[in-house]
Short mmCIF file of C-alpha atoms in Angstrom, two decimals:
data_model
loop_
_atom_site.label_atom_id
_atom_site.label_comp_id
_atom_site.label_asym_id
_atom_site.label_seq_id
_atom_site.Cartn_x
_atom_site.Cartn_y
_atom_site.Cartn_z
CA MET A 18 1.83 -5.33 18.14
CA ASN A 19 2.42 -5.78 14.39
CA LEU A 20 1.69 -2.64 12.78
CA THR A 21 0.68 -4.10 9.40
CA LYS A 22 -2.20 -5.64 11.18
CA LEU A 23 -3.47 -2.17 12.35
CA SER A 24 -6.35 -0.44 10.43
CA ASP A 25 -5.64 3.01 8.97
CA GLU A 26 -7.51 4.76 11.65
CA GLN A 27 -5.35 3.33 14.22
CA LEU A 28 -2.20 3.93 12.39
CA LEU A 29 -3.46 7.52 12.07
CA GLN A 30 -3.83 7.62 15.87
CA LEU A 31 -0.28 6.55 16.36
CA ILE A 32 1.11 8.96 13.75
CA ALA A 33 -0.71 11.76 15.67
CA ARG A 34 1.64 10.64 18.61
CA ARG A 35 4.71 10.97 16.23
CA ASN A 36 5.16 7.28 15.56
CA ALA A 37 7.28 7.10 12.54
CA ASP A 38 7.13 3.39 11.93
CA ALA A 39 3.17 3.70 11.76
CA PHE A 40 3.68 6.49 9.29
CA GLU A 41 6.06 4.15 7.15
CA THR A 42 3.27 1.52 7.25
CA LEU A 43 0.54 3.80 6.25
CA TYR A 44 2.79 5.00 3.44
CA ASP A 45 3.68 1.62 2.26
CA ARG A 46 -0.20 0.70 2.18
CA HIS A 47 -1.29 3.82 0.22
CA ALA A 48 1.58 5.54 -1.43
CA GLN A 49 0.96 3.92 -4.70
CA VAL A 50 -2.75 4.85 -5.08
CA VAL A 51 -1.88 8.50 -3.76
CA HIS A 52 0.84 8.50 -6.52
CA ASN A 53 -1.44 7.31 -9.28
CA LEU A 54 -4.31 9.64 -8.20
CA ILE A 55 -2.00 12.71 -8.15
CA LEU A 56 -0.43 11.84 -11.35
CA ARG A 57 -3.94 11.41 -12.97
CA ILE A 58 -4.76 14.87 -11.71
CA VAL A 59 -1.62 16.94 -12.49
CA GLY A 60 -0.29 14.90 -15.28
CA GLU A 61 3.44 15.44 -14.60
CA ARG A 62 5.76 13.10 -12.96
CA ARG A 63 8.06 15.49 -11.33
CA ALA A 64 5.23 17.60 -9.95
CA THR A 65 3.43 14.26 -8.79
CA GLU A 66 6.55 13.30 -6.64
CA GLU A 67 6.68 16.47 -5.09
CA LEU A 68 2.90 16.54 -4.22
CA VAL A 69 3.04 13.00 -2.99
CA GLN A 70 5.79 14.07 -0.47
CA GLU A 71 3.79 17.00 0.33
CA ALA A 72 0.62 15.09 0.98
CA PHE A 73 2.22 12.56 3.33
CA TRP A 74 4.10 15.30 5.19
CA GLN A 75 0.73 16.99 5.68
CA VAL A 76 -0.59 13.59 7.12
CA TRP A 77 2.65 13.49 9.40
CA GLN A 78 1.86 17.04 10.57
CA LYS A 79 -1.90 16.91 10.70
CA ALA A 80 -2.82 13.44 11.55
CA GLY A 81 -4.35 14.67 14.71
CA ASP A 82 -6.95 16.58 12.76
CA PHE A 83 -8.38 13.19 11.64
CA ARG A 84 -11.51 12.82 13.80
CA GLY A 85 -11.84 9.08 13.39
CA ASP A 86 -15.58 9.32 12.23
CA GLY A 87 -14.70 8.13 8.62
CA ALA A 88 -12.37 6.03 6.87
CA GLY A 89 -8.70 6.74 7.23
CA ALA A 90 -7.84 6.27 3.65
CA ALA A 91 -10.74 8.31 2.55
CA TRP A 92 -9.22 11.25 4.45
CA LEU A 93 -5.77 10.56 3.11
CA TYR A 94 -7.08 10.32 -0.43
CA ARG A 95 -8.81 13.67 0.18
CA VAL A 96 -5.66 15.28 1.30
CA ALA A 97 -3.80 13.95 -1.58
CA ARG A 98 -6.55 15.05 -4.11
CA ASN A 99 -6.88 18.60 -2.76
CA ARG A 100 -3.13 18.75 -3.25
CA GLY A 101 -3.38 17.73 -6.85
CA LEU A 102 -6.29 20.00 -7.56
CA ASP A 103 -4.66 22.97 -5.90
CA ARG A 104 -1.65 22.58 -8.27
CA LEU A 105 -4.03 22.09 -11.12
CA ARG A 106 -5.77 25.36 -10.56
CA GLN A 107 -2.61 27.24 -10.30
CA ARG A 108 -1.77 26.39 -13.82
CA THR A 109 -3.23 27.78 -17.06
CA ALA A 110 -2.46 24.80 -19.26
CA ARG A 111 -1.17 21.32 -18.49
CA PRO A 112 -0.41 18.03 -20.43
CA LYS A 113 -3.35 15.95 -21.29
CA THR A 114 -1.82 12.55 -21.21
CA VAL A 115 0.66 10.53 -19.08
CA ALA A 116 3.17 7.96 -20.46
CA LEU A 117 3.04 5.13 -18.17
CA GLU A 118 6.38 3.54 -19.03
CA LEU A 119 5.23 0.19 -17.31
CA GLU A 120 7.95 -1.67 -19.19
CA ASP A 121 10.78 0.27 -17.22
CA SER A 122 9.14 0.01 -13.85
CA PRO A 123 10.92 -2.96 -12.30
CA ARG A 124 14.13 -1.05 -12.13
CA LEU A 125 12.39 1.76 -10.18
CA PHE A 126 12.27 -0.34 -6.90
CA ALA A 127 15.06 -0.93 -4.61
CA TYR A 128 15.94 -3.47 -1.93
CA GLY A 129 13.73 -2.89 1.06
CA GLN A 130 11.56 -0.79 -0.87
CA LEU A 131 9.47 -3.39 -2.71
CA PRO A 132 5.74 -3.53 -1.46
CA SER A 133 4.78 -7.07 -0.21
CA VAL A 134 3.05 -9.37 -2.61
CA GLU A 135 0.13 -9.30 -0.13
CA THR A 136 -0.08 -5.37 -0.58
CA THR A 137 0.41 -5.61 -4.22
CA VAL A 138 -2.16 -8.06 -4.59
CA GLU A 139 -4.72 -6.33 -2.27
CA ARG A 140 -4.31 -3.18 -3.95
CA SER A 141 -4.63 -4.76 -7.46
CA TRP A 142 -7.90 -6.59 -6.28
CA GLN A 143 -9.36 -3.47 -4.99
CA GLN A 144 -8.40 -1.57 -8.10
CA GLN A 145 -10.03 -4.43 -10.13
CA GLN A 146 -13.13 -4.13 -7.97
CA VAL A 147 -13.32 -0.35 -8.52
CA ARG A 148 -12.64 -0.52 -12.20
CA GLU A 149 -15.33 -3.23 -12.67
CA SER A 150 -17.83 -1.03 -10.61
CA LEU A 151 -17.00 2.12 -12.74
CA ALA A 152 -17.25 -0.03 -15.85
CA SER A 153 -20.87 -1.00 -14.84
CA ILE A 154 -21.91 2.74 -14.43
CA PRO A 155 -23.56 4.19 -17.46
CA ASP A 156 -20.95 6.12 -19.50
CA ASP A 157 -22.89 9.45 -19.20
CA GLN A 158 -22.86 9.17 -15.30
CA ARG A 159 -19.09 7.86 -15.37
CA VAL A 160 -17.64 10.70 -17.47
CA ILE A 161 -19.39 13.24 -15.05
CA LEU A 162 -17.99 11.56 -11.92
CA GLU A 163 -14.60 11.56 -13.40
CA LEU A 164 -14.47 15.18 -14.53
CA ALA A 165 -15.63 16.12 -11.03
CA TYR A 166 -13.12 13.74 -9.13
CA PHE A 167 -10.17 14.11 -11.32
CA GLU A 168 -10.58 17.52 -12.81
CA GLY A 169 -12.16 19.21 -9.81
CA MET A 170 -14.76 20.58 -11.95
CA THR A 171 -17.97 21.89 -10.20
CA GLN A 172 -21.43 20.98 -11.60
CA SER A 173 -21.82 24.11 -13.41
CA GLU A 174 -18.30 23.84 -14.96
CA ILE A 175 -19.28 20.26 -15.97
CA ALA A 176 -22.56 21.42 -17.50
CA GLU A 177 -20.66 24.13 -19.50
CA HIS A 178 -17.89 21.72 -20.56
CA LEU A 179 -20.46 19.05 -21.83
CA SER A 180 -22.99 21.52 -23.06
CA LEU A 181 -25.64 20.03 -20.99
CA PRO A 182 -28.45 21.48 -18.73
CA ILE A 183 -27.23 21.81 -14.98
CA GLY A 184 -30.19 19.85 -13.81
CA THR A 185 -28.91 16.88 -16.00
CA ILE A 186 -25.55 17.18 -14.39
CA LYS A 187 -26.88 17.27 -11.04
CA SER A 188 -29.23 14.16 -11.25
CA ARG A 189 -26.39 12.19 -13.02
CA ILE A 190 -23.74 13.07 -10.22
CA ARG A 191 -26.46 11.78 -7.63
CA LEU A 192 -27.39 8.65 -9.52
CA GLY A 193 -23.78 7.82 -10.29
CA VAL A 194 -22.42 8.28 -6.66
CA GLU A 195 -25.33 6.21 -5.43
CA LYS A 196 -24.76 3.56 -7.78
CA LEU A 197 -20.95 3.38 -7.18
CA GLU A 198 -21.77 3.18 -3.63
CA ARG A 199 -24.09 0.33 -4.08
CA LEU A 200 -21.83 -1.57 -6.40
CA LEU A 201 -18.95 -1.31 -4.03
CA VAL A 202 -20.98 -2.53 -1.23
CA ALA A 203 -22.22 -5.41 -3.45
CA THR A 204 -18.56 -6.51 -4.18
CA GLY A 205 -17.68 -6.71 -0.48
CA LEU A 206 -15.67 -3.72 -0.07
CA ARG A 207 -16.04 -2.78 3.54
CA ARG A 208 -15.10 0.44 5.16
CA GLY A 209 -11.68 -0.67 6.13
CA ASP A 210 -11.00 -1.73 2.57
CA VAL A 211 -11.21 1.86 1.36
CA MET B 1 -28.64 29.55 0.64
CA GLY B 2 -27.56 29.05 4.24
CA THR B 3 -30.52 28.09 6.72
CA GLU B 4 -32.83 27.77 3.88
CA LEU B 5 -31.83 24.24 3.20
CA THR B 6 -34.15 21.48 4.10
CA TYR B 7 -33.32 17.82 5.14
CA ALA B 8 -34.60 16.69 1.75
CA MET B 9 -32.39 19.29 -0.15
CA VAL B 10 -29.44 18.40 1.64
CA VAL B 11 -30.05 14.61 0.98
CA GLU B 12 -29.89 15.50 -2.85
CA LEU B 13 -26.91 17.69 -2.65
CA LEU B 14 -24.90 15.30 -0.48
CA PRO B 15 -23.39 13.13 -3.43
CA ALA B 16 -22.06 16.34 -5.21
CA TYR B 17 -20.84 17.59 -1.81
CA ALA B 18 -18.85 14.31 -1.11
CA LEU B 19 -17.53 14.57 -4.74
CA GLY B 20 -16.68 18.09 -4.10
CA ALA B 21 -18.67 19.33 -7.05
CA LEU B 22 -21.00 21.93 -5.47
CA GLU B 23 -20.42 25.67 -6.11
CA SER B 24 -18.74 27.17 -3.19
CA GLU B 25 -21.78 28.92 -1.88
CA GLU B 26 -23.68 25.54 -1.94
CA MET B 27 -20.76 23.91 -0.27
CA GLU B 28 -20.94 26.58 2.53
CA ALA B 29 -24.75 26.12 2.95
CA VAL B 30 -24.35 22.28 3.27
CA ASP B 31 -21.46 22.76 5.75
CA ALA B 32 -23.58 24.96 7.95
CA TYR B 33 -26.51 22.71 7.72
CA LEU B 34 -24.40 19.58 8.70
CA GLU B 35 -22.78 21.57 11.66
CA GLU B 36 -26.12 22.05 13.16
CA GLN B 37 -28.07 18.82 11.89
CA HIS B 38 -25.95 15.68 12.58
CA THR B 39 -28.47 13.14 11.25
CA LEU B 40 -26.77 13.00 7.80
CA LEU B 41 -23.33 12.65 8.93
CA ALA B 42 -23.51 8.91 8.75
CA ARG B 43 -24.93 9.02 5.23
CA LEU B 44 -22.03 11.50 4.40
CA GLU B 45 -19.44 9.27 5.87
CA ARG B 46 -20.60 6.43 3.49
CA LEU B 47 -20.71 8.62 0.31
CA ASP B 48 -17.18 9.82 1.31
CA ILE B 49 -16.01 6.40 1.44
CA ALA B 50 -17.61 5.61 -2.07
CA THR B 51 -16.28 8.74 -3.68
CA ALA B 52 -12.76 7.99 -2.21
CA GLN B 53 -12.74 4.86 -4.03
CA LEU B 54 -12.46 6.57 -7.34
CA ALA B 55 -8.75 7.35 -6.37
CA GLN B 56 -8.09 3.61 -6.88
CA ALA B 57 -9.48 3.97 -10.59
CA ALA B 58 -6.46 6.08 -11.66
CA PRO B 59 -4.20 4.31 -13.91
CA ALA B 60 -1.30 2.71 -12.17
CA ALA B 61 2.11 4.24 -12.87
CA PRO B 62 5.37 3.39 -11.24
CA MET B 63 6.86 5.75 -8.67
CA SER B 64 10.28 6.30 -7.38
CA PRO B 65 11.45 4.98 -4.14
CA GLN B 66 13.21 8.23 -3.35
CA ILE B 67 10.15 9.80 -2.42
CA LYS B 68 9.69 7.35 0.33
CA THR B 69 13.59 7.93 1.48
CA ARG B 70 13.26 11.64 1.40
CA LEU B 71 10.06 11.39 3.42
CA MET B 72 11.16 9.17 5.98
CA THR B 73 14.47 10.97 6.47
CA GLN B 74 12.48 14.13 7.06
CA VAL B 75 10.21 12.41 9.51
CA ARG B 76 13.00 10.92 11.46
CA ALA B 77 14.73 14.20 11.67
CA GLU B 78 11.66 15.95 12.80
CA GLY B 79 11.55 13.73 15.91
CA GLY B 80 9.46 10.71 14.65
CA SER B 81 9.75 7.95 17.17
CA THR B 82 9.62 4.13 16.72
CA THR B 83 6.86 1.95 17.96
CA SER B 84 8.06 1.47 21.67
CA ALA B 85 5.73 -1.52 22.33
CA SER B 86 6.08 -2.98 19.00
CA PRO B 87 7.71 -6.35 18.51
CA VAL B 88 8.23 -5.49 14.89
CA VAL B 89 11.44 -3.94 15.96
CA SER B 90 14.00 -6.59 15.99
CA PRO B 91 16.37 -6.74 19.01
CA ILE B 92 19.33 -5.73 17.06
CA ALA B 93 17.31 -2.64 16.08
CA SER B 94 16.11 -2.17 19.54
CA SER B 95 19.75 -1.97 20.80
CA ALA B 96 20.63 0.48 18.05
CA VAL B 97 17.76 2.51 19.09
CA SER B 98 18.48 2.53 22.80
CA SER B 99 22.14 3.61 22.06
CA GLY B 100 21.09 6.37 19.54
CA ASN B 101 20.77 9.96 20.18
CA PRO B 102 17.19 10.67 21.48
CA LEU B 103 17.27 14.12 19.90
CA LEU B 104 17.74 12.45 16.43
CA GLY B 105 14.80 10.36 16.81
CA GLY B 106 15.71 7.12 18.51
CA GLY B 107 19.06 6.11 17.09
CA ARG B 108 18.35 5.31 13.52
CA GLN B 109 21.27 7.35 12.41
CA GLY B 110 23.75 4.64 13.51
CA ARG B 111 26.04 3.11 10.79
CA THR B 112 24.31 0.01 9.35
CA ILE B 113 24.76 -2.34 6.59
CA LEU B 114 21.70 -3.96 4.98
CA GLY B 115 19.85 -2.75 8.36
CA GLN B 116 22.39 -4.44 10.54
CA PRO B 117 24.07 -2.09 12.87
CA VAL B 118 27.80 -2.16 12.87
CA HIS B 119 29.44 -2.34 16.37
CA THR B 120 32.56 -0.17 16.69
CA ARG B 121 34.90 -0.37 19.64
CA PRO B 122 34.82 2.44 22.10
CA ILE B 123 37.65 4.90 21.76
CA GLN B 124 40.31 4.17 24.60
CA PRO B 125 41.42 7.04 26.82
CA PRO B 126 45.09 7.99 26.34
CA LEU B 127 47.57 6.07 28.50
CA PRO B 128 48.79 8.02 31.55
CA VAL B 129 52.08 9.75 31.48
CA GLN B 130 54.94 7.73 33.11
CA PRO B 131 56.50 9.68 36.14
CA PRO B 132 60.14 10.55 35.45
CA LEU B 133 62.70 8.01 36.46
CA SER B 134 64.21 8.51 39.94
CA ILE B 135 68.08 8.62 40.45
CA GLN B 136 67.85 5.54 42.46
CA ARG B 137 68.22 2.52 40.02
CA PRO B 138 64.75 1.00 39.68
CA ARG B 139 64.11 -2.72 39.79
CA ARG B 140 64.32 -4.33 36.35
CA PHE B 141 61.27 -5.62 34.84
CA ASP B 142 61.22 -8.17 32.06
CA PHE B 143 59.14 -6.41 29.30
CA GLY B 144 59.78 -9.41 26.95
CA TRP B 145 56.90 -11.57 28.40
CA LEU B 146 54.55 -8.66 28.55
CA ALA B 147 55.13 -7.88 24.90
CA ALA B 148 54.69 -11.35 23.93
CA ALA B 149 51.51 -11.94 26.07
CA ALA B 150 50.45 -8.63 24.33
CA LEU B 151 51.18 -9.94 20.77
CA ALA B 152 49.35 -13.24 21.60
CA ALA B 153 46.30 -11.43 22.86
CA MET B 154 46.43 -9.24 19.85
CA ALA B 155 46.68 -12.12 17.59
CA LEU B 156 43.87 -13.87 19.25
CA PHE B 157 41.87 -10.70 19.03
CA ILE B 158 42.43 -10.47 15.34
CA VAL B 159 41.33 -14.11 14.80
CA TRP B 160 38.16 -13.46 16.69
CA ILE B 161 37.41 -10.39 14.72
CA ASP B 162 38.12 -12.16 11.46
CA ILE B 163 35.80 -15.15 12.45
CA GLY B 164 33.13 -12.70 13.52
CA THR B 165 33.50 -10.65 10.34
CA GLN B 166 33.40 -13.68 8.05
CA THR B 167 30.35 -15.01 9.94
CA GLN B 168 28.70 -11.63 9.47
CA LEU B 169 29.73 -11.71 5.71
CA ARG B 170 28.31 -15.02 5.30
CA GLN B 171 24.91 -13.85 6.86
CA LEU B 172 24.90 -10.85 4.64
CA GLN B 173 25.62 -12.87 1.55
CA ASN B 174 22.85 -15.28 2.40
CA GLU B 175 20.49 -12.40 3.03
CA LEU B 176 21.53 -10.96 -0.37
CA VAL B 177 20.82 -14.38 -2.08
CA ASN B 178 17.31 -14.64 -0.23
CA ARG B 179 16.47 -11.02 -1.40
CA ASP B 180 17.65 -11.78 -5.05
CA THR B 181 15.53 -14.83 -5.14
CA GLN B 182 12.64 -12.77 -3.41
CA LEU B 183 13.10 -10.12 -6.25
CA ALA B 184 13.18 -12.62 -8.89
CA GLU B 185 9.90 -13.98 -7.66
CA LEU B 186 8.28 -10.86 -7.48
CA ARG B 187 9.31 -9.77 -10.90
CA GLN B 188 7.86 -12.93 -12.18
CA GLN B 189 4.83 -12.49 -10.37
CA GLN B 190 4.47 -8.87 -11.59
CA ILE B 191 3.77 -9.75 -15.11
CA PHE B 192 0.51 -11.34 -14.02
CA PHE B 193 -0.64 -8.16 -12.50
CA THR B 194 0.99 -5.69 -15.14
CA ASN B 195 0.08 -7.56 -18.25
CA PRO B 196 -2.64 -10.16 -17.66
CA SER B 197 -4.44 -11.68 -20.73
CA GLN B 198 -7.35 -12.46 -18.53
CA ILE B 199 -8.54 -11.40 -14.92
CA VAL B 200 -11.54 -13.16 -13.33
CA THR B 201 -12.86 -12.13 -10.09
CA LEU B 202 -13.95 -15.18 -7.98
CA VAL B 203 -16.71 -14.53 -5.45
CA GLY B 204 -17.78 -17.00 -2.54
CA THR B 205 -20.82 -18.96 -3.45
CA GLY B 206 -23.57 -19.80 -0.91
CA GLU B 207 -22.64 -18.48 2.59
CA SER B 208 -18.82 -18.34 1.76
CA ASN B 209 -17.33 -15.01 2.50
CA ALA B 210 -14.21 -16.16 0.28
CA ARG B 211 -13.11 -14.05 -2.57
CA GLY B 212 -10.29 -14.16 -5.08
CA LEU B 213 -8.75 -13.08 -8.40
CA PHE B 214 -7.54 -15.31 -11.04
CA TYR B 215 -4.86 -13.66 -13.39
CA GLN B 216 -3.85 -15.41 -16.47
CA TYR B 217 -0.96 -14.82 -18.49
CA ASN B 218 -0.42 -17.13 -21.58
CA GLU B 219 -0.55 -20.66 -20.27
CA GLU B 220 -0.11 -19.79 -16.51
CA ALA B 221 -2.31 -18.42 -13.83
CA PHE B 222 -1.85 -16.73 -10.60
CA LEU B 223 -4.62 -17.18 -8.07
CA VAL B 224 -4.89 -14.67 -5.15
CA LEU B 225 -7.43 -16.06 -2.46
CA HIS B 226 -8.73 -14.63 0.56
CA GLY B 227 -11.01 -16.39 3.12
CA LEU B 228 -10.52 -20.12 2.02
CA GLU B 229 -10.17 -22.24 5.33
CA PRO B 230 -7.51 -24.71 5.43
CA LEU B 231 -8.83 -28.40 4.81
CA PRO B 232 -8.41 -31.45 6.60
CA ALA B 233 -5.81 -34.06 5.02
CA THR B 234 -8.54 -35.95 3.52
CA GLN B 235 -9.71 -33.00 1.21
CA THR B 236 -8.20 -30.79 -1.29
CA TYR B 237 -9.07 -27.63 -3.08
CA GLN B 238 -9.46 -28.01 -6.85
CA LEU B 239 -9.24 -25.52 -9.59
CA TRP B 240 -11.40 -25.84 -12.67
CA LEU B 241 -11.56 -24.07 -15.90
CA ILE B 242 -15.28 -24.33 -17.00
CA PRO B 243 -16.21 -24.00 -20.69
CA THR B 244 -19.79 -22.76 -22.02
CA GLU B 245 -20.37 -26.19 -22.94
CA GLY B 246 -18.87 -29.43 -22.08
CA THR B 247 -17.00 -30.93 -19.25
CA PRO B 248 -14.96 -28.57 -16.77
CA ALA B 249 -11.21 -29.02 -17.03
CA SER B 250 -9.18 -29.67 -13.78
CA ALA B 251 -6.42 -27.14 -13.75
CA ALA B 252 -4.84 -27.72 -10.34
CA ILE B 253 -5.24 -29.14 -6.73
CA PHE B 254 -3.82 -27.22 -3.88
CA ALA B 255 -4.17 -26.54 -0.06
CA VAL B 256 -4.11 -23.29 1.80
CA GLN B 257 -2.27 -22.91 5.01
CA SER B 258 -4.13 -19.86 6.22
CA ALA B 259 -7.83 -18.41 5.63
CA ASP B 260 -6.18 -14.83 5.65
CA GLU B 261 -4.51 -15.07 2.21
CA SER B 262 -2.80 -17.59 -0.20
CA HIS B 263 -1.28 -17.52 -3.45
CA GLN B 264 -1.00 -20.25 -6.07
CA GLN B 265 0.75 -20.18 -9.38
CA VAL B 266 -0.60 -22.90 -11.74
CA LYS B 267 0.30 -24.13 -15.19
CA LEU B 268 -3.05 -24.34 -17.07
CA PRO B 269 -3.88 -27.16 -19.44
CA ALA B 270 -3.30 -26.08 -23.10
CA ASN B 271 -6.50 -27.90 -24.27
CA ALA B 272 -8.84 -25.84 -21.76
CA LEU B 273 -8.05 -22.18 -22.34
CA THR B 274 -11.31 -21.51 -24.08
CA TYR B 275 -13.22 -21.56 -20.68
CA ASN B 276 -15.73 -19.24 -19.82
CA ALA B 277 -15.64 -19.42 -15.99
CA VAL B 278 -13.11 -20.37 -13.14
CA GLY B 279 -14.32 -22.19 -10.20
CA ILE B 280 -12.81 -23.79 -6.96
CA SER B 281 -14.24 -26.89 -5.24
CA ILE B 282 -13.62 -29.01 -2.33
CA GLU B 283 -12.77 -32.38 -3.53
CA PRO B 284 -11.46 -35.61 -1.81
CA SER B 285 -7.60 -35.80 -1.32
CA GLY B 286 -6.03 -36.43 -4.87
CA GLY B 287 -8.89 -34.52 -6.64
CA SER B 288 -11.74 -35.53 -8.84
CA LEU B 289 -12.39 -35.99 -12.45
CA THR B 290 -15.43 -33.75 -12.49
CA PRO B 291 -16.37 -30.84 -9.83
CA THR B 292 -18.55 -31.77 -6.81
CA MET B 293 -20.91 -28.89 -7.73
CA GLU B 294 -22.54 -28.60 -4.46
CA LYS B 295 -19.04 -27.99 -2.94
CA ILE B 296 -17.84 -25.10 -5.39
CA VAL B 297 -16.69 -22.37 -3.03
CA LEU B 298 -15.44 -19.88 -5.43
CA LEU B 299 -16.79 -19.12 -8.82
CA GLY B 300 -16.41 -16.38 -11.54
CA GLU B 301 -17.19 -15.60 -15.02
CA LYS B 302 -14.99 -13.97 -17.70
CA ALA B 303 -15.69 -10.34 -17.86
#
């Protein structure tokens, strides 16, 4: 049994039985996305590292709560997003931008901790698909999806933020999510790819 | 709100529910509805998956490897086990696991160098104390031979240890060289992903489920391909740069070893960099001067 061939859902079942290797495999597969997501939400590197660790620790402790009726990665990203949004809500103010420092990135990796080319490329491919899908959603819908997902705003908060009627926000969210769903299906991203 | 919700109303609310954008009162009402009416759970699952994809749209940023180190230390210390039936654990690692302290999570705490356990000799029990000499004169024993034999054995042992250590050292040095090479390759490839001048998504044509990405950096490209079947020796895959007008230019011919995934790094012809689309076709071994259009298996246009 090669763990890297297992689906996220199968890995979560093993993690629920305290299998550390399965946990490490799941981490290698999703840590970068979880990190990017939390950093996008909280905007601070130090807090992000702490929250990534907390989110994965929660996965280790609560993998048994995953009911197996959805995509494992969707569950994992929800855990991470909730961590990030909780931290965001605890603050009164936060930095608006994040310096990516991509030029310095190679030195951050150590032997044995480099993600495989396959993992990097697969992730890159998926991110490219999602970005292309998002880019093809009309701006007025995309902005609202991003405010809800990354800023954790409710429909009424978005309406107030953008000075638009609540009905407009509701319909744009519905149209935006449905369009995103259709685009992702059309690009061939299946349930297991999430 | 509560039980007032109808099926149609919940259908309307589900996208915002999946996105977590409903007010708390609405969220509770939808929760209550879904607990009683399971017909929309499959729909909700699809929406959950779609909204979860938004996580991948967050900008990429480097992360510290220490997060993983800390987490895995915490997990192992808390009692995480290794995969008992998993052949991914090497025999050496398995022996280390079996000799470890089960209370500490499977023996991963043993001394290691680059993942290889270091075998140490067991501590010998102290020698028994000799009884006092009797008054009667004992038989003389020639300890000279014994000392010589012990010295010879010790010398042999030291030579044996030395050979073993040198072998292990050579293995570690080889491993280090391999990892350096691997790291250099990865860093070289990373430039295609972090700073591409062009990315083209390749989609399978006709009934082909193949897919791929074409990353261009200056006059080189890195191809990532999924689902292309290995071809017989009489055929080859050929990469084409297709201009808006004019003849497609051949950029490379290549084979794939597995349908799962393959990578190709190719040097692009300098006179064909104004392409509008990228295609991959199946051609006779050695390639063709122009693509066989009905055998194009992957195709993508510049964004």
